[in-house]
Structures are given as structure tokens and as C-alpha cells.
Amino acid sequence: MNVVLSDPARAASLFSGRDDVSVRACLEGTMGAIMANDADRPTSAVAMVGDFVFTGGEPDPALLEAACSRSTSGLSIVVPQDAAWSRLIERMPGRRAEPHTRYATSKDPGAFDRVHLHRLASALPAGVALRAIDEPLWHACLDQDWSRDLVAQLDPYPRFAELGVGVIALESGVVVSGASTYARCADAIEIEVDTRPDRRRHGLARVCSAALMLACFDRDLYPNWDAHTPASLALAGQLGYRLDHAYDAYLVTGA
């Protein structure tokens, strides 16, 4: 019987070797959840944060379906542990699984030039101001579809205030871009970057990302960047990140 573990560490061995911020957040009990096929001696488990599902242990079709069914957006980004999990994902009944390549960057805090980041964070277009996410800005982000993921994983606001770090670009007092916390473990965050569609390609994502990175360094947090697209990876390169490896994921929809 599939259960959400009250003690997520019981499944730690099933994710051995993984250093994903989201998986660590689940195992530490900071956010997200670990669902497993047994509460005491699990042999199969999934780590779930937002739209992401990370698989571990023995492939289990019922567990995989249960994890994808929890998605509120209708989309699950499923990261298989191995080829056996990939085969299971590809043949989920009633669902479509589209293969997708993601890009993990090297986790090296010493690789960044903070003078360069300060320069990028200062390159604000005329009429744009940067602000740390406070409670009114948290609500403003949550109220818009394009910006919701900047704050939605740490809800309600007191959880964001406790665990999150975020920077918003305001134009005429309106949120137009931001970089914030998608997942948080003990010593790192997973970065989420979003820009209002009509304000993209104006350098706002780069400004916000650089400012967020500096804010993380001030808090002794590592700002991890896991790129969903080649464009996201290119932006990461401008900030000083280096590609570690590409990896397989699946965009799972339907049911």
C-alpha cells in the first residue's frame, strides 16, 4: 500500500548517490513529500516537490501513477532513476510521457565571480526596481499564472519567510520578473526564474538571478541551477554556472 512517509529518511537508501536539492528537501522533511510502497521497509519510493517526481528503488507502476495523480497542474516532470523506471514511465496506461532533456550544472560555490554578479544585478533597465519578496509581493506573485511558481511551493507566506529567498523586478510598481526558491534543503535552494511574457528578452531574468545568487551567498546557501531548456542553460552560463551533465526526464500528462 502506497503511503506518504512520516519519516522520509526511511527511504534515503533508495535515493543513494542523488544530490538533487528537491530530493534532499524531501528526505530532510523541509518540503515536498516521500511516497513509498511500505511505511517501514520501502523498496520503491518517489520524491515529490511541485510538478517534479523523482523515482527511487524498484520500479512500481501503482506508486508512479499515484505520484502523477497528485499533480494539480496536470503535468508531472518525472525524473527516472534508471532505464527500468524509464520503460515504466513510457508505458503508463492512459498517460502520455514525452521524453525531455534537462541540464544539471556543477555545484561549485567557488566558481562564481561576485564582482561580475554585482555588475549584472545593477544593470537595471530604466524604470525597473529590484525588491526582495515580502508578503505583499508574495501575494502578487501567487495571483498571476506566469509568476506563481516563484512562491507557490512555500505556502503560506510564513513558510516562505522562513525558508525562501526571492528577488522581484518591479516596473511601475507591477511585478514583471523574478528569481526565487522552488525547493529548499538545509544548505541550498533550487532556483525558479520567471518573466512576464511581454517583458522577456529585456535582461530582467539575468538581473533578478544575479541578485538572488548574491542574496543566497550572503545566507551561506548554494543557489542551484537545473536548466529545463537550452535557453535556461545559456542564461546560467552568463551567470557563471557550468554544465555538469544532461539527463533524461519525462513530461507526463493525461489520465
CSV table of C-alpha atoms in Angstrom, one decimal:
chain,number,residue,atom,x,y,z
A,1,MET,CA,0.0,0.0,0.0
A,2,ASN,CA,1.4,3.4,-1.0
A,3,VAL,CA,2.0,5.8,1.9
A,4,VAL,CA,3.5,9.2,2.4
A,5,LEU,CA,6.3,8.6,4.9
A,6,SER,CA,6.1,10.4,8.2
A,7,ASP,CA,9.8,9.7,8.5
A,8,PRO,CA,11.2,10.4,5.0
A,9,ALA,CA,14.7,9.3,5.9
A,10,ARG,CA,13.4,5.7,5.8
A,11,ALA,CA,13.7,5.9,2.0
A,12,ALA,CA,17.1,7.6,1.9
A,13,SER,CA,18.9,4.4,0.7
A,14,LEU,CA,16.6,4.3,-2.3
A,15,PHE,CA,18.0,7.7,-3.5
A,16,SER,CA,21.6,6.9,-2.7
A,17,GLY,CA,24.0,9.0,-4.8
A,18,ARG,CA,21.5,11.7,-5.7
A,19,ASP,CA,22.3,15.3,-4.7
A,20,ASP,CA,19.2,17.0,-6.2
A,21,VAL,CA,18.1,19.8,-4.0
A,22,SER,CA,14.5,18.7,-4.4
A,23,VAL,CA,15.2,15.1,-3.3
A,24,ARG,CA,17.3,16.3,-0.3
A,25,ALA,CA,14.4,18.7,0.7
A,26,CYS,CA,12.0,15.8,0.7
A,27,LEU,CA,14.3,13.4,2.6
A,28,GLU,CA,15.1,16.2,5.2
A,29,GLY,CA,11.4,16.8,5.6
A,30,THR,CA,11.8,20.5,4.7
A,31,MET,CA,9.2,20.5,2.0
A,32,GLY,CA,7.6,18.2,-0.5
A,33,ALA,CA,7.0,14.5,0.4
A,34,ILE,CA,8.3,11.0,0.0
A,35,MET,CA,5.7,8.4,-1.0
A,36,ALA,CA,6.7,4.7,-0.8
A,37,ASN,CA,5.3,1.3,-1.2
A,38,ASP,CA,5.8,0.4,2.5
A,39,ALA,CA,5.9,2.6,5.6
A,40,ASP,CA,8.6,0.6,7.4
A,41,ARG,CA,10.7,-1.2,4.8
A,42,PRO,CA,10.1,0.5,1.4
A,43,THR,CA,11.7,-0.9,-1.7
A,44,SER,CA,10.2,1.7,-4.0
A,45,ALA,CA,9.7,5.4,-3.5
A,46,VAL,CA,9.2,8.8,-5.2
A,47,ALA,CA,10.2,12.2,-4.0
A,48,MET,CA,7.6,14.9,-4.9
A,49,VAL,CA,8.1,18.7,-5.0
A,50,GLY,CA,5.7,20.8,-7.0
A,51,ASP,CA,5.5,19.3,-10.5
A,52,PHE,CA,8.6,17.2,-10.0
A,53,VAL,CA,8.6,13.4,-9.3
A,54,PHE,CA,12.0,11.7,-8.7
A,55,THR,CA,11.9,7.9,-8.7
A,56,GLY,CA,13.9,5.6,-6.5
A,57,GLY,CA,14.3,1.9,-5.8
A,58,GLU,CA,12.4,-0.8,-7.7
A,59,PRO,CA,10.0,0.4,-10.4
A,60,ASP,CA,6.4,0.3,-9.2
A,61,PRO,CA,3.6,1.2,-11.6
A,62,ALA,CA,1.0,1.9,-8.8
A,63,LEU,CA,3.3,4.2,-7.0
A,64,LEU,CA,4.2,6.1,-10.1
A,65,GLU,CA,0.5,6.6,-11.0
A,66,ALA,CA,-0.2,7.7,-7.5
A,67,ALA,CA,2.5,10.3,-7.7
A,68,CYS,CA,1.4,11.7,-11.1
A,69,SER,CA,-2.2,11.8,-9.9
A,70,ARG,CA,-1.2,14.3,-7.2
A,71,SER,CA,-0.2,16.9,-9.7
A,72,THR,CA,-2.6,20.0,-9.6
A,73,SER,CA,-1.3,21.3,-12.9
A,74,GLY,CA,-2.0,18.2,-15.0
A,75,LEU,CA,1.8,17.9,-15.7
A,76,SER,CA,4.4,15.9,-13.9
A,77,ILE,CA,8.1,16.2,-14.7
A,78,VAL,CA,9.3,12.7,-13.9
A,79,VAL,CA,13.0,12.0,-13.4
A,80,PRO,CA,13.7,8.3,-13.7
A,81,GLN,CA,16.4,6.7,-11.6
A,82,ASP,CA,17.4,4.2,-14.2
A,83,ALA,CA,16.4,2.6,-17.5
A,84,ALA,CA,13.9,0.3,-15.8
A,85,TRP,CA,12.0,3.3,-14.5
A,86,SER,CA,12.2,4.9,-17.9
A,87,ARG,CA,10.5,1.9,-19.5
A,88,LEU,CA,7.8,2.0,-16.9
A,89,ILE,CA,7.1,5.7,-17.4
A,90,GLU,CA,6.9,5.3,-21.2
A,91,ARG,CA,4.1,2.8,-20.9
A,92,MET,CA,1.9,4.3,-18.2
A,93,PRO,CA,-1.7,3.4,-19.1
A,94,GLY,CA,-3.8,6.4,-20.1
A,95,ARG,CA,-1.0,8.8,-19.9
A,96,ARG,CA,1.4,10.4,-22.4
A,97,ALA,CA,5.1,10.6,-21.5
A,98,GLU,CA,7.2,12.9,-23.6
A,99,PRO,CA,10.9,12.5,-23.3
A,100,HIS,CA,12.7,15.7,-22.3
A,101,THR,CA,16.3,16.6,-21.8
A,102,ARG,CA,17.3,18.7,-18.7
A,103,TYR,CA,20.7,20.1,-17.8
A,104,ALA,CA,22.4,19.8,-14.4
A,105,THR,CA,25.0,22.4,-13.6
A,106,SER,CA,28.1,21.8,-11.5
A,107,LYS,CA,27.7,22.5,-7.8
A,108,ASP,CA,30.8,24.6,-7.2
A,109,PRO,CA,30.3,27.7,-4.9
A,110,GLY,CA,33.9,28.8,-5.7
A,111,ALA,CA,33.2,29.1,-9.4
A,112,PHE,CA,31.4,32.4,-9.3
A,113,ASP,CA,32.7,35.9,-9.7
A,114,ARG,CA,30.8,38.1,-7.3
A,115,VAL,CA,32.0,41.3,-8.8
A,116,HIS,CA,30.6,40.1,-12.1
A,117,LEU,CA,27.3,39.2,-10.4
A,118,HIS,CA,27.0,42.6,-8.7
A,119,ARG,CA,27.6,44.2,-12.1
A,120,LEU,CA,24.8,42.1,-13.7
A,121,ALA,CA,22.4,42.8,-10.8
A,122,SER,CA,23.0,46.5,-11.2
A,123,ALA,CA,22.2,46.5,-14.9
A,124,LEU,CA,18.5,47.5,-14.5
A,125,PRO,CA,16.6,48.9,-17.4
A,126,ALA,CA,15.2,52.4,-16.9
A,127,GLY,CA,12.0,52.4,-14.8
A,128,VAL,CA,12.7,49.0,-13.2
A,129,ALA,CA,13.5,48.4,-9.5
A,130,LEU,CA,14.5,45.3,-7.6
A,131,ARG,CA,12.9,44.2,-4.3
A,132,ALA,CA,13.2,41.3,-2.0
A,133,ILE,CA,10.0,39.2,-1.9
A,134,ASP,CA,8.0,40.4,1.1
A,135,GLU,CA,4.4,39.4,2.0
A,136,PRO,CA,2.6,41.8,-0.4
A,137,LEU,CA,5.0,40.7,-3.3
A,138,TRP,CA,4.5,37.1,-2.3
A,139,HIS,CA,0.7,37.5,-2.8
A,140,ALA,CA,1.3,39.5,-6.0
A,141,CYS,CA,3.3,36.6,-7.5
A,142,LEU,CA,0.8,34.0,-6.3
A,143,ASP,CA,-2.0,35.9,-8.1
A,144,GLN,CA,-0.6,35.6,-11.6
A,145,ASP,CA,-0.2,32.4,-13.6
A,146,TRP,CA,3.2,33.3,-15.0
A,147,SER,CA,4.7,34.1,-11.6
A,148,ARG,CA,3.0,31.6,-9.3
A,149,ASP,CA,5.9,29.1,-9.3
A,150,LEU,CA,8.2,31.8,-7.8
A,151,VAL,CA,6.4,31.3,-4.5
A,152,ALA,CA,3.8,28.6,-4.6
A,153,GLN,CA,6.0,25.8,-3.2
A,154,LEU,CA,6.4,27.7,0.0
A,155,ASP,CA,2.8,28.4,1.0
A,156,PRO,CA,1.6,30.1,3.2
A,157,TYR,CA,3.8,33.2,3.4
A,158,PRO,CA,5.3,32.4,6.8
A,159,ARG,CA,6.9,29.3,5.3
A,160,PHE,CA,8.3,31.4,2.5
A,161,ALA,CA,9.6,33.9,5.1
A,162,GLU,CA,11.3,31.1,7.0
A,163,LEU,CA,12.8,29.1,4.1
A,164,GLY,CA,12.6,31.1,0.9
A,165,VAL,CA,14.8,33.7,-0.8
A,166,GLY,CA,13.4,35.7,-3.7
A,167,VAL,CA,14.0,38.8,-5.8
A,168,ILE,CA,11.4,40.6,-7.9
A,169,ALA,CA,11.7,43.2,-10.6
A,170,LEU,CA,9.0,45.9,-10.5
A,171,GLU,CA,8.1,48.2,-13.3
A,172,SER,CA,5.7,51.0,-12.3
A,173,GLY,CA,5.0,49.0,-9.2
A,174,VAL,CA,4.0,45.9,-11.1
A,175,VAL,CA,5.8,42.5,-10.9
A,176,VAL,CA,7.4,41.8,-14.3
A,177,SER,CA,10.2,39.3,-13.5
A,178,GLY,CA,11.7,37.3,-10.6
A,179,ALA,CA,14.1,34.7,-9.3
A,180,SER,CA,13.1,32.8,-6.2
A,181,THR,CA,13.1,29.5,-4.3
A,182,TYR,CA,11.4,26.5,-5.9
A,183,ALA,CA,12.9,24.0,-3.4
A,184,ARG,CA,15.0,24.3,-0.2
A,185,CYS,CA,17.2,21.9,1.6
A,186,ALA,CA,19.5,22.6,4.5
A,187,ASP,CA,22.2,24.4,2.6
A,188,ALA,CA,20.9,25.1,-0.9
A,189,ILE,CA,17.9,26.3,-2.9
A,190,GLU,CA,16.7,25.3,-6.3
A,191,ILE,CA,16.2,28.4,-8.4
A,192,GLU,CA,13.0,29.3,-10.2
A,193,VAL,CA,13.1,32.1,-12.7
A,194,ASP,CA,10.1,33.6,-14.5
A,195,THR,CA,9.4,36.7,-16.5
A,196,ARG,CA,6.1,38.1,-17.7
A,197,PRO,CA,5.7,37.0,-21.4
A,198,ASP,CA,5.6,40.6,-22.8
A,199,ARG,CA,8.8,41.6,-20.8
A,200,ARG,CA,11.0,38.7,-21.9
A,201,ARG,CA,14.3,39.3,-23.7
A,202,HIS,CA,15.0,42.5,-21.9
A,203,GLY,CA,17.6,41.1,-19.5
A,204,LEU,CA,15.3,41.1,-16.5
A,205,ALA,CA,15.8,37.4,-15.7
A,206,ARG,CA,19.5,37.8,-15.7
A,207,VAL,CA,19.3,40.8,-13.3
A,208,CYS,CA,17.0,39.0,-10.9
A,209,SER,CA,19.0,35.8,-11.0
A,210,ALA,CA,22.3,37.6,-10.2
A,211,ALA,CA,20.7,39.4,-7.3
A,212,LEU,CA,19.2,36.2,-6.0
A,213,MET,CA,22.5,34.4,-6.2
A,214,LEU,CA,24.2,37.2,-4.2
A,215,ALA,CA,21.4,37.0,-1.6
A,216,CYS,CA,22.0,33.3,-1.3
A,217,PHE,CA,25.7,33.6,-0.8
A,218,ASP,CA,25.0,36.2,2.0
A,219,ARG,CA,23.0,33.4,3.7
A,220,ASP,CA,25.5,30.6,3.1
A,221,LEU,CA,23.1,28.9,0.8
A,222,TYR,CA,24.1,27.4,-2.6
A,223,PRO,CA,21.8,28.7,-5.4
A,224,ASN,CA,21.5,25.5,-7.6
A,225,TRP,CA,20.5,25.9,-11.2
A,226,ASP,CA,18.9,23.0,-13.0
A,227,ALA,CA,18.0,24.0,-16.6
A,228,HIS,CA,14.8,23.0,-18.2
A,229,THR,CA,15.8,24.3,-21.7
A,230,PRO,CA,19.0,25.2,-23.6
A,231,ALA,CA,17.9,28.9,-23.2
A,232,SER,CA,17.9,28.4,-19.4
A,233,LEU,CA,21.3,26.8,-19.6
A,234,ALA,CA,22.6,29.7,-21.7
A,235,LEU,CA,21.4,32.2,-19.1
A,236,ALA,CA,23.1,30.1,-16.4
A,237,GLY,CA,26.4,30.3,-18.3
A,238,GLN,CA,26.2,34.1,-18.3
A,239,LEU,CA,25.9,33.9,-14.5
A,240,GLY,CA,29.0,31.7,-14.1
A,241,TYR,CA,27.4,28.2,-14.0
A,242,ARG,CA,29.0,25.3,-15.9
A,243,LEU,CA,27.2,22.3,-17.4
A,244,ASP,CA,27.8,19.1,-15.4
A,245,HIS,CA,25.6,16.7,-17.4
A,246,ALA,CA,22.4,16.4,-19.4
A,247,TYR,CA,19.9,14.0,-18.1
A,248,ASP,CA,16.6,12.4,-19.1
A,249,ALA,CA,13.2,13.3,-17.8
A,250,TYR,CA,9.6,12.9,-18.9
A,251,LEU,CA,6.8,15.3,-19.2
A,252,VAL,CA,3.8,13.2,-18.2
A,253,THR,CA,0.3,14.4,-18.9
A,254,GLY,CA,-3.2,12.9,-19.3
A,255,ALA,CA,-5.2,10.2,-17.4
